[in-house]
Coordinates of C-alpha atoms in Angstrom, one line a residue:
M127 CA -23.4 76.5 -69.7
T128 CA -24.8 74.6 -66.6
R129 CA -28.0 72.7 -67.1
S130 CA -30.4 72.3 -64.1
L131 CA -32.3 69.1 -63.5
P132 CA -36.0 69.4 -63.3
E133 CA -37.2 69.6 -59.7
P134 CA -38.9 66.2 -59.7
A135 CA -35.7 64.5 -60.9
L136 CA -33.6 66.3 -58.3
R137 CA -35.9 65.3 -55.5
H138 CA -35.6 61.7 -56.7
R139 CA -31.8 61.7 -56.6
V140 CA -31.8 63.2 -53.1
R141 CA -34.1 60.5 -51.9
A142 CA -32.0 57.8 -53.4
A143 CA -28.9 59.1 -51.8
A144 CA -30.5 59.3 -48.4
A145 CA -31.8 55.8 -48.7
A146 CA -28.4 54.5 -49.6
A147 CA -26.8 56.3 -46.7
G148 CA -29.4 54.9 -44.4
A149 CA -28.9 51.4 -45.6
A150 CA -25.1 51.7 -45.1
A151 CA -25.6 52.9 -41.6
L152 CA -28.0 50.1 -40.8
L153 CA -25.4 47.5 -42.1
V154 CA -22.7 49.1 -39.9
T155 CA -25.0 49.1 -36.9
S156 CA -26.1 45.5 -37.5
A157 CA -22.5 44.3 -37.9
G158 CA -21.6 46.0 -34.7
L159 CA -24.5 44.4 -32.8
A160 CA -23.6 41.0 -34.3
S161 CA -20.0 41.4 -33.2
A162 CA -21.0 42.4 -29.7
A163 CA -23.4 39.5 -29.4
A164 CA -20.9 36.9 -30.7
P165 CA -19.9 34.4 -28.0
T166 CA -16.4 34.7 -26.5
D167 CA -13.9 31.9 -26.7
V168 CA -12.8 32.0 -23.0
Q169 CA -11.9 28.6 -21.5
Y170 CA -12.7 28.2 -17.8
P171 CA -10.8 25.6 -15.8
P172 CA -12.8 22.6 -14.5
P173 CA -13.7 22.7 -10.8
P174 CA -11.2 20.8 -8.6
A175 CA -12.1 17.1 -8.0
P176 CA -13.7 16.4 -4.6
T177 CA -11.3 15.0 -2.0
L178 CA -11.7 13.1 1.3
D179 CA -9.1 13.1 4.1
V180 CA -9.3 10.8 7.1
N181 CA -8.0 13.0 9.9
V182 CA -8.6 10.8 12.9
L183 CA -8.7 7.0 12.9
Q184 CA -8.2 5.5 16.3
P185 CA -9.3 2.1 17.7
I186 CA -10.2 2.5 21.4
C187 CA -11.5 0.5 24.3
D188 CA -14.1 2.2 26.5
G189 CA -15.8 0.3 29.3
D190 CA -14.5 -3.0 27.9
V191 CA -16.2 -2.2 24.6
P192 CA -14.2 -1.8 21.3
Y193 CA -14.9 1.3 19.2
L194 CA -13.4 3.1 16.2
E195 CA -13.1 6.8 16.5
Y196 CA -12.9 8.7 13.2
A197 CA -13.0 12.2 11.7
V198 CA -13.1 12.9 7.9
T199 CA -12.9 16.2 6.0
A200 CA -14.5 16.4 2.5
T201 CA -13.8 19.2 0.0
G202 CA -15.5 19.9 -3.3
T203 CA -18.8 18.4 -2.2
T204 CA -21.9 19.5 -0.3
N205 CA -22.4 16.1 1.3
D206 CA -22.3 16.2 5.1
T207 CA -22.6 12.5 6.0
V208 CA -20.3 9.6 5.6
T209 CA -20.9 5.9 4.9
I210 CA -18.5 3.5 6.7
T211 CA -18.0 0.0 5.3
W212 CA -16.2 -2.7 7.2
Q213 CA -14.9 -4.9 4.4
N214 CA -15.3 -8.6 4.8
P215 CA -12.8 -10.4 2.6
A216 CA -14.9 -13.6 2.5
G217 CA -18.5 -12.6 3.1
S218 CA -21.0 -9.7 3.6
D219 CA -19.6 -6.3 4.6
V220 CA -20.9 -4.4 7.5
V221 CA -22.2 -1.0 6.2
L222 CA -23.1 2.0 8.4
A223 CA -24.7 4.8 6.4
D224 CA -25.6 8.4 6.9
L225 CA -23.2 9.0 9.8
P226 CA -21.8 12.4 10.8
L227 CA -18.3 13.3 9.5
T228 CA -16.9 13.0 13.1
G229 CA -17.8 10.4 15.7
R230 CA -17.2 6.8 16.8
V231 CA -18.8 3.5 15.9
L232 CA -19.0 0.1 17.6
W233 CA -16.6 -2.5 16.4
P234 CA -18.6 -5.1 14.4
G235 CA -19.5 -8.1 16.5
A236 CA -19.4 -6.2 19.8
V237 CA -22.6 -6.0 21.8
V238 CA -23.4 -3.4 24.4
G239 CA -26.0 -3.7 27.1
A240 CA -28.6 -1.1 28.1
N241 CA -26.3 0.4 30.7
G242 CA -23.3 0.5 28.3
E243 CA -21.7 -2.7 29.6
A244 CA -20.0 -5.1 27.3
L245 CA -21.9 -8.3 26.6
D246 CA -20.1 -9.8 23.6
W247 CA -16.9 -9.4 21.7
P248 CA -16.0 -10.2 18.0
G249 CA -14.3 -13.5 17.6
W250 CA -15.9 -15.1 20.8
T251 CA -18.9 -17.3 21.6
Q252 CA -20.3 -17.8 25.0
Q253 CA -21.3 -21.4 25.9
A254 CA -24.4 -22.4 27.9
D255 CA -22.2 -22.9 31.0
G256 CA -21.0 -19.3 30.7
T257 CA -17.5 -20.1 29.4
W258 CA -16.1 -18.5 26.3
V259 CA -14.6 -20.2 23.3
E260 CA -12.9 -18.7 20.3
G261 CA -14.7 -18.2 17.0
D262 CA -17.9 -16.5 15.7
E263 CA -19.1 -14.9 12.5
F264 CA -17.0 -11.8 13.2
D265 CA -13.6 -13.5 13.2
W266 CA -12.7 -11.4 10.1
V267 CA -12.6 -8.1 12.0
R268 CA -9.6 -9.2 14.1
P269 CA -6.6 -8.6 14.3
S270 CA -7.1 -6.0 11.6
V271 CA -9.7 -5.0 9.0
D272 CA -10.0 -2.7 6.0
V273 CA -12.5 0.2 6.4
L274 CA -13.9 2.3 3.6
F275 CA -15.1 5.8 4.1
E276 CA -17.4 7.3 1.4
V277 CA -18.8 10.9 1.2
N278 CA -18.6 11.6 -2.5
P279 CA -15.0 10.7 -3.0
E280 CA -13.8 7.8 -0.9
A281 CA -10.8 6.8 1.2
S282 CA -9.9 3.5 2.8
A283 CA -7.6 2.4 5.7
T284 CA -6.6 -0.7 7.6
V285 CA -7.4 -0.5 11.3
A286 CA -6.2 -2.9 14.1
Y287 CA -8.5 -4.3 16.8
P288 CA -7.9 -2.3 20.0
P289 CA -5.7 -4.2 22.5
S290 CA -6.7 -4.9 26.1
S291 CA -5.2 -2.9 28.9
P292 CA -5.3 -3.2 32.7
S293 CA -8.2 -0.8 32.8
C294 CA -10.1 -2.0 29.7
A295 CA -10.6 -5.5 28.3
T296 CA -11.4 -6.1 24.6
N297 CA -11.8 -9.9 25.2
P298 CA -14.1 -11.8 27.6
E299 CA -13.3 -11.7 31.3
G300 CA -10.9 -14.3 32.5
V301 CA -9.4 -15.0 29.0
T302 CA -5.8 -13.8 28.5
P303 CA -4.6 -14.0 24.9
T304 CA -1.1 -15.2 24.4
V305 CA 1.3 -15.4 21.4
K306 CA 4.3 -17.8 21.5
V307 CA 7.1 -17.8 18.9
D308 CA 8.0 -21.5 18.5
T309 CA 9.9 -21.2 15.1
L310 CA 12.4 -18.4 14.4
T311 CA 15.0 -19.3 11.8
P312 CA 17.0 -16.8 9.7
T313 CA 17.8 -18.7 6.5
C314 CA 19.3 -18.5 3.1
V315 CA 17.6 -20.4 0.2
E316 CA 19.2 -20.4 -3.2
G317 CA 21.0 -17.2 -2.4
V318 CA 18.1 -15.3 -1.0
T319 CA 17.7 -14.3 2.6
Y320 CA 14.5 -15.1 4.5
L321 CA 13.1 -15.4 8.0
E322 CA 11.2 -18.6 8.7
Y323 CA 8.8 -18.2 11.7
G324 CA 5.9 -19.9 13.4
L325 CA 3.5 -18.6 16.0
T326 CA 1.1 -20.3 18.4
V327 CA -1.8 -18.1 19.7
T328 CA -4.3 -18.8 22.4
G329 CA -7.2 -16.7 23.7
T330 CA -7.6 -14.9 20.4
P331 CA -9.2 -15.8 17.0
A332 CA -6.3 -14.3 15.1
T333 CA -5.3 -16.2 12.0
T334 CA -2.7 -13.7 10.7
T335 CA 0.0 -11.6 12.2
T336 CA 1.8 -8.3 11.5
I337 CA 5.6 -8.4 11.5
T338 CA 7.4 -5.2 12.3
W339 CA 11.2 -5.0 11.9
D340 CA 12.5 -2.3 14.2
N341 CA 14.6 0.3 12.5
P342 CA 16.5 2.2 15.2
D343 CA 17.2 5.2 12.9
G344 CA 14.1 5.6 10.7
P345 CA 10.8 4.1 9.6
D346 CA 10.2 0.5 10.6
F347 CA 9.7 -2.2 8.0
V348 CA 6.2 -3.7 8.3
Q349 CA 4.7 -6.9 6.7
E350 CA 1.0 -6.9 7.4
G351 CA -1.5 -9.8 7.3
V352 CA 0.9 -12.7 6.9
P353 CA 0.0 -16.2 8.1
L354 CA 0.9 -17.4 11.6
R355 CA 3.5 -19.7 10.1
G356 CA 5.6 -19.1 7.0
R357 CA 8.6 -17.5 5.5
V358 CA 9.1 -13.8 4.7
L359 CA 11.8 -12.0 2.7
W360 CA 14.4 -10.2 4.8
P361 CA 14.2 -6.4 4.7
G362 CA 16.3 -5.1 1.8
A363 CA 16.9 -8.6 0.3
Y364 CA 16.6 -9.2 -3.4
P365 CA 14.4 -12.2 -4.3
E366 CA 16.9 -13.6 -6.8
R367 CA 20.6 -14.3 -6.5
N368 CA 22.0 -15.1 -9.9
V369 CA 21.8 -11.5 -11.2
D370 CA 24.0 -8.4 -11.3
L371 CA 22.7 -5.4 -9.4
P372 CA 24.2 -1.9 -9.5
A373 CA 26.2 -0.7 -6.5
S374 CA 25.1 2.8 -7.4
Q375 CA 21.6 1.9 -6.2
G376 CA 22.8 0.5 -2.9
W377 CA 23.1 -3.2 -3.8
E378 CA 25.9 -5.2 -2.1
L379 CA 26.7 -8.8 -1.6
V380 CA 26.4 -9.5 2.2
S381 CA 27.1 -13.1 3.3
N382 CA 27.0 -14.0 -0.5
T383 CA 23.4 -12.7 -0.9
W384 CA 22.1 -9.5 -2.4
Q385 CA 21.2 -6.8 0.2
N386 CA 20.4 -3.1 -0.3
T387 CA 22.7 -1.7 2.3
R388 CA 22.0 1.9 1.4
D389 CA 18.4 1.7 2.5
Y390 CA 18.4 -1.4 4.7
G391 CA 21.9 -1.5 6.2
W392 CA 20.2 -1.5 9.6
A393 CA 18.8 -5.0 8.9
V394 CA 22.2 -6.5 8.6
G395 CA 23.2 -7.8 12.0
T396 CA 20.7 -8.3 14.9
V397 CA 17.3 -6.8 14.6
D398 CA 14.3 -6.7 17.0
V399 CA 11.2 -8.2 15.3
T400 CA 7.6 -7.8 16.7
F401 CA 4.8 -10.3 15.9
A402 CA 1.5 -8.6 16.6
S403 CA -1.6 -10.8 16.8
S404 CA -3.3 -9.1 19.8
P405 CA -1.2 -9.4 21.9
A406 CA 2.3 -8.9 20.5
V407 CA 5.7 -10.4 21.2
T408 CA 9.1 -9.1 20.3
V409 CA 12.2 -11.2 19.7
P410 CA 15.7 -10.6 18.2
V411 CA 16.8 -12.1 15.0
T412 CA 20.3 -12.1 13.3
Y413 CA 21.1 -11.9 9.6
P414 CA 22.0 -15.4 8.4
Q415 CA 25.6 -16.2 7.6
D416 CA 26.8 -17.7 4.3
T417 CA 26.4 -21.4 4.3
A418 CA 27.6 -24.1 1.9
G419 CA 24.1 -25.0 0.8
C420 CA 22.7 -21.5 0.4
V421 CA 23.8 -20.2 -3.0
R422 CA 23.0 -23.2 -5.1
A423 CA 20.7 -23.5 -8.0
A424 CA 17.9 -26.1 -7.9
G425 CA 19.3 -29.4 -9.2
V426 CA 22.9 -28.2 -9.4
S427 CA 25.4 -29.8 -7.1
G428 CA 28.0 -27.0 -7.2
L429 CA 27.7 -23.5 -5.8
L430 CA 26.7 -20.6 -7.9
P431 CA 29.4 -17.9 -8.5
R432 CA 28.9 -14.7 -6.5
T433 CA 28.3 -12.4 -9.5
G434 CA 28.1 -12.4 -13.3
T435 CA 31.6 -11.0 -13.4
E436 CA 32.8 -14.1 -11.6
V437 CA 31.1 -16.2 -14.3
L438 CA 33.1 -14.4 -17.0
G439 CA 36.2 -15.0 -14.9
L440 CA 35.6 -18.7 -14.6
V441 CA 35.0 -18.9 -18.4
G442 CA 38.2 -17.0 -19.0
F443 CA 40.1 -19.3 -16.7
A444 CA 38.7 -22.4 -18.5
L445 CA 39.7 -21.0 -21.9
G446 CA 43.1 -20.2 -20.7
F447 CA 43.6 -23.7 -19.2
L448 CA 42.4 -25.2 -22.5
A449 CA 44.8 -23.1 -24.5
L450 CA 47.7 -24.1 -22.2
G451 CA 46.7 -27.8 -22.7
T452 CA 46.7 -27.3 -26.5
T453 CA 50.2 -25.7 -26.4
V454 CA 51.6 -28.6 -24.3
V455 CA 50.2 -31.1 -26.8
V456 CA 51.7 -29.3 -29.8
L457 CA 55.1 -29.0 -28.1
T458 CA 55.1 -32.7 -27.3
R459 CA 54.3 -33.7 -30.9
R460 CA 57.1 -31.5 -32.2
R461 CA 59.6 -33.1 -29.8
R462 CA 58.5 -36.5 -31.0
A463 CA 58.8 -35.5 -34.5

């Protein structure tokens, strides 16, 4: 026999069930909304770093006035101007700000008149009688100078003072710079190959030179900003003799000195060498031959062996000689006995 609930109780149970169903639906909806609103875990790559490329960098002479032509390209930045800094190694820099990305600038120390004529040049001073003498506060921009370009990133380069030509002079009128090589000696010192040199310059404030070794089959070997007199390592030479160097890396004993003949074989023999101090002079030099006093350690009267293998050979020879002497002594004693 089925019992019926009173009507009020039935209505109560129906309402409770509906409320529970509504709450469950609300929880599902809320969870869905929360899930949709949750932040994602996507990782975006960082933007590329800004770059600056110097596309054009050309020293020029125009109307007897030295200029630097330039063009830079910047990426990853909205900056559309460049700051050019001529870097003085011993004093205040020359800074040119808010310049266009392409243009040309006057070389520091040069002075131009109202009609574009050259009035002064870096490294020169005009006397009261009108004559010119070497030296002023801009000596440091010749024969070369480091220049820094800044947009947001930065780039630097070394530029050489533009040379004079028959149609354009970058020095005062009537002054002809000269460079004379008065010392040029290929030499070997304690088993290392060098070139000793000395320059005399006139008509230019240059205090350094750039040495270029002419490679007829590839890139030249350049030594920049060296003194007007001194000694430089020969291209491909190793700065120490009493070592063992692997032949697999191109090392070979040439005239009893270590030389990388794989990369610098062209430097063994006679090579044209240019000394550039505005102007430049080119002279031939020849790889030094082995001499009795070359491969010698400081304070040692005898010559060094050519390689470490030879050292072991000499040691073995000495031990063998000692053993032979010992055998002779033993035999002599036995005979006497």
